[in-house]
Amino acid sequence: MLAAVGAQSRPVRTPAELDAVDALVLPGGESTTMWRLARTFGLLEPLRRRVAGGMPAYGSCAGMIMLADRIEGGVAGQETVGGMDITVRRNAFGRQVDSFEADLDFPALGAEPLHAVFIRAPWVEKVGDGVEVLSRVATADGDGTGNIVAVRQGRLLATSFHPELTADARVHALFLDIVKEA
């Protein structure tokens, strides 16, 4: 998806590789495993420094959890990279079998709805000052407000869904615009 919008990408597994990039995508996966591996391989503190220093970063699903300052439903002692003044609820939509797809209003991407794939996804429970809510998904109880599933704070972007699983590259293009602005 990054190549489709004109970005060059490479894997980052070490602090030296992190130093060589201008921006970072924290992908979906398992947030507790990502945290433990980042800690084990000496990446957690360098990631925190780079994000705090203004490096653009995009977090998708587990990546959203990694960019959050606060987690609800995490495992004991679970840490994040942080940087976004948000509280996320881990596995908010349920278990793997509760995964779903939905069309979202996402005004920052234009008038056409964005088709989103949610896999054991988090949602944002609270946002702090300076956090822009970009999209919500309808709640099961139909209360009309919806759960927050996309946010931006400065150079940080996060979604609770996986835009890389569709043919729509608009979220990645938005992130590339953030990188270019930086």
CSV table of C-alpha atoms in Angstrom, one decimal:
chain,number,residue,atom,x,y,z
A,1,MET,CA,0.0,0.0,0.0
A,2,LEU,CA,2.9,2.4,0.8
A,3,ALA,CA,4.4,1.7,-2.6
A,4,ALA,CA,1.1,2.3,-4.3
A,5,VAL,CA,1.0,5.9,-2.9
A,6,GLY,CA,4.7,6.6,-3.8
A,7,ALA,CA,6.5,5.8,-0.6
A,8,GLN,CA,9.6,3.7,-0.2
A,9,SER,CA,9.5,1.4,2.8
A,10,ARG,CA,11.8,-1.0,4.7
A,11,PRO,CA,11.5,-3.2,7.8
A,12,VAL,CA,12.6,-1.8,11.1
A,13,ARG,CA,13.9,-4.3,13.6
A,14,THR,CA,16.8,-2.5,15.2
A,15,PRO,CA,17.6,0.9,16.6
A,16,ALA,CA,20.0,1.5,13.7
A,17,GLU,CA,17.3,0.7,11.2
A,18,LEU,CA,14.9,3.1,13.1
A,19,ASP,CA,17.5,5.9,12.8
A,20,ALA,CA,17.5,5.4,9.0
A,21,VAL,CA,13.8,6.1,8.4
A,22,ASP,CA,11.8,9.4,8.2
A,23,ALA,CA,8.5,7.9,9.4
A,24,LEU,CA,7.2,4.6,10.8
A,25,VAL,CA,4.1,2.4,10.3
A,26,LEU,CA,3.3,0.3,13.4
A,27,PRO,CA,1.2,-2.5,11.8
A,28,GLY,CA,-1.6,-4.7,13.0
A,29,GLY,CA,-0.7,-7.9,14.9
A,30,GLU,CA,-0.7,-8.6,18.6
A,31,SER,CA,0.1,-5.5,20.8
A,32,THR,CA,1.5,-7.5,23.7
A,33,THR,CA,3.9,-9.4,21.5
A,34,MET,CA,4.9,-6.1,19.7
A,35,TRP,CA,5.6,-4.5,23.1
A,36,ARG,CA,7.6,-7.5,24.4
A,37,LEU,CA,9.7,-7.8,21.3
A,38,ALA,CA,10.3,-4.0,21.2
A,39,ARG,CA,11.5,-4.2,24.8
A,40,THR,CA,13.6,-7.4,24.2
A,41,PHE,CA,15.4,-6.0,21.1
A,42,GLY,CA,16.0,-2.5,22.6
A,43,LEU,CA,13.6,-0.7,20.4
A,44,LEU,CA,11.0,0.6,22.9
A,45,GLU,CA,12.9,3.5,24.2
A,46,PRO,CA,14.3,4.6,20.8
A,47,LEU,CA,10.7,4.4,19.4
A,48,ARG,CA,9.5,6.6,22.2
A,49,ARG,CA,12.3,9.1,21.6
A,50,ARG,CA,11.6,9.3,17.9
A,51,VAL,CA,7.8,9.7,18.3
A,52,ALA,CA,8.2,12.3,21.0
A,53,GLY,CA,10.7,14.1,18.8
A,54,GLY,CA,8.2,14.5,16.0
A,55,MET,CA,8.7,11.5,13.7
A,56,PRO,CA,5.5,10.8,11.8
A,57,ALA,CA,4.0,7.5,12.7
A,58,TYR,CA,0.9,5.6,11.6
A,59,GLY,CA,-0.6,2.8,13.8
A,60,SER,CA,-3.1,0.3,12.4
A,61,CYS,CA,-5.0,-1.9,14.9
A,62,ALA,CA,-2.3,-3.1,17.3
A,63,GLY,CA,-0.3,-0.2,16.0
A,64,MET,CA,-3.0,2.1,17.4
A,65,ILE,CA,-2.6,0.5,20.8
A,66,MET,CA,1.2,1.0,20.6
A,67,LEU,CA,0.7,4.7,19.9
A,68,ALA,CA,-1.8,5.3,22.7
A,69,ASP,CA,-0.8,6.8,25.9
A,70,ARG,CA,-3.3,4.7,27.8
A,71,ILE,CA,-4.7,1.1,27.4
A,72,GLU,CA,-7.9,-0.4,28.8
A,73,GLY,CA,-8.0,-4.2,28.8
A,74,GLY,CA,-4.2,-4.7,28.4
A,75,VAL,CA,-2.2,-7.4,30.1
A,76,ALA,CA,-0.5,-6.6,33.4
A,77,GLY,CA,2.4,-4.3,32.8
A,78,GLN,CA,1.7,-3.7,29.1
A,79,GLU,CA,3.6,-0.7,27.8
A,80,THR,CA,3.2,1.4,24.7
A,81,VAL,CA,5.4,3.7,22.6
A,82,GLY,CA,2.8,6.4,23.4
A,83,GLY,CA,2.6,9.8,21.9
A,84,MET,CA,-1.2,10.0,21.2
A,85,ASP,CA,-3.3,11.5,24.0
A,86,ILE,CA,-5.9,8.7,23.7
A,87,THR,CA,-7.2,5.8,25.7
A,88,VAL,CA,-7.8,2.7,23.7
A,89,ARG,CA,-9.7,-0.4,24.7
A,90,ARG,CA,-7.8,-3.5,23.5
A,91,ASN,CA,-10.0,-6.2,21.7
A,92,ALA,CA,-13.0,-3.8,22.1
A,93,PHE,CA,-15.1,-5.4,19.4
A,94,GLY,CA,-14.6,-8.9,20.8
A,95,ARG,CA,-12.8,-12.0,19.8
A,96,GLN,CA,-11.4,-13.1,16.4
A,97,VAL,CA,-14.8,-14.6,15.5
A,98,ASP,CA,-16.4,-11.1,16.0
A,99,SER,CA,-14.3,-9.5,13.3
A,100,PHE,CA,-16.3,-7.6,10.7
A,101,GLU,CA,-16.3,-5.1,7.8
A,102,ALA,CA,-18.1,-1.7,7.6
A,103,ASP,CA,-18.3,1.3,5.4
A,104,LEU,CA,-17.2,4.4,7.3
A,105,ASP,CA,-17.7,8.1,6.9
A,106,PHE,CA,-14.1,9.5,6.9
A,107,PRO,CA,-14.4,13.2,5.8
A,108,ALA,CA,-10.6,13.7,5.7
A,109,LEU,CA,-10.5,11.2,2.8
A,110,GLY,CA,-13.4,12.7,0.8
A,111,ALA,CA,-17.1,12.1,0.4
A,112,GLU,CA,-16.8,8.4,-0.7
A,113,PRO,CA,-17.2,6.0,2.3
A,114,LEU,CA,-14.1,4.0,3.3
A,115,HIS,CA,-14.5,0.2,3.5
A,116,ALA,CA,-12.9,-0.9,6.7
A,117,VAL,CA,-11.8,-4.4,7.9
A,118,PHE,CA,-11.9,-4.8,11.7
A,119,ILE,CA,-10.0,-7.9,13.1
A,120,ARG,CA,-10.2,-8.2,16.9
A,121,ALA,CA,-9.8,-4.5,16.9
A,122,PRO,CA,-9.5,-1.8,19.5
A,123,TRP,CA,-11.5,1.4,19.7
A,124,VAL,CA,-10.7,4.8,21.2
A,125,GLU,CA,-12.5,5.3,24.5
A,126,LYS,CA,-11.2,8.9,25.2
A,127,VAL,CA,-9.3,11.6,23.3
A,128,GLY,CA,-7.4,14.4,24.8
A,129,ASP,CA,-7.0,18.0,23.7
A,130,GLY,CA,-5.3,18.2,20.3
A,131,VAL,CA,-6.6,14.8,19.1
A,132,GLU,CA,-8.8,15.0,16.0
A,133,VAL,CA,-11.5,12.3,15.6
A,134,LEU,CA,-11.4,11.2,11.9
A,135,SER,CA,-14.0,8.5,11.9
A,136,ARG,CA,-16.4,6.4,13.9
A,137,VAL,CA,-18.2,3.1,13.4
A,138,ALA,CA,-21.9,2.6,14.4
A,139,THR,CA,-22.4,1.1,17.8
A,140,ALA,CA,-24.3,-2.2,18.2
A,141,ASP,CA,-26.9,-0.4,20.4
A,142,GLY,CA,-27.4,2.3,17.7
A,143,ASP,CA,-27.0,5.2,20.2
A,144,GLY,CA,-26.0,7.4,17.2
A,145,THR,CA,-22.5,8.5,18.4
A,146,GLY,CA,-20.5,5.5,17.2
A,147,ASN,CA,-17.1,4.2,18.5
A,148,ILE,CA,-14.0,6.2,17.5
A,149,VAL,CA,-11.9,4.2,15.1
A,150,ALA,CA,-9.6,6.7,13.5
A,151,VAL,CA,-7.7,9.6,15.1
A,152,ARG,CA,-4.9,12.1,14.3
A,153,GLN,CA,-2.7,14.1,16.6
A,154,GLY,CA,-0.2,16.2,14.8
A,155,ARG,CA,2.1,13.9,12.9
A,156,LEU,CA,0.5,10.7,14.4
A,157,LEU,CA,-2.3,8.9,12.7
A,158,ALA,CA,-4.0,5.7,14.0
A,159,THR,CA,-6.9,3.5,12.9
A,160,SER,CA,-8.4,0.5,14.6
A,161,PHE,CA,-9.0,-1.2,11.3
A,162,HIS,CA,-6.7,-2.6,8.6
A,163,PRO,CA,-6.8,-0.4,5.5
A,164,GLU,CA,-4.1,-2.5,3.9
A,165,LEU,CA,-6.6,-5.4,3.5
A,166,THR,CA,-8.6,-3.5,0.9
A,167,ALA,CA,-7.8,-1.9,-2.5
A,168,ASP,CA,-8.3,1.6,-1.1
A,169,ALA,CA,-5.1,3.4,-0.5
A,170,ARG,CA,-6.5,6.7,0.9
A,171,VAL,CA,-5.5,6.1,4.5
A,172,HIS,CA,-1.9,5.4,3.4
A,173,ALA,CA,-2.0,8.5,1.1
A,174,LEU,CA,-3.1,10.6,4.1
A,175,PHE,CA,-0.2,9.3,6.1
A,176,LEU,CA,2.2,10.0,3.2
A,177,ASP,CA,0.8,13.6,3.2
A,178,ILE,CA,1.6,13.9,6.9
A,179,VAL,CA,5.2,12.6,6.3
A,180,LYS,CA,5.6,15.2,3.4
A,181,GLU,CA,4.3,18.0,5.7
A,182,ALA,CA,6.9,17.0,8.3
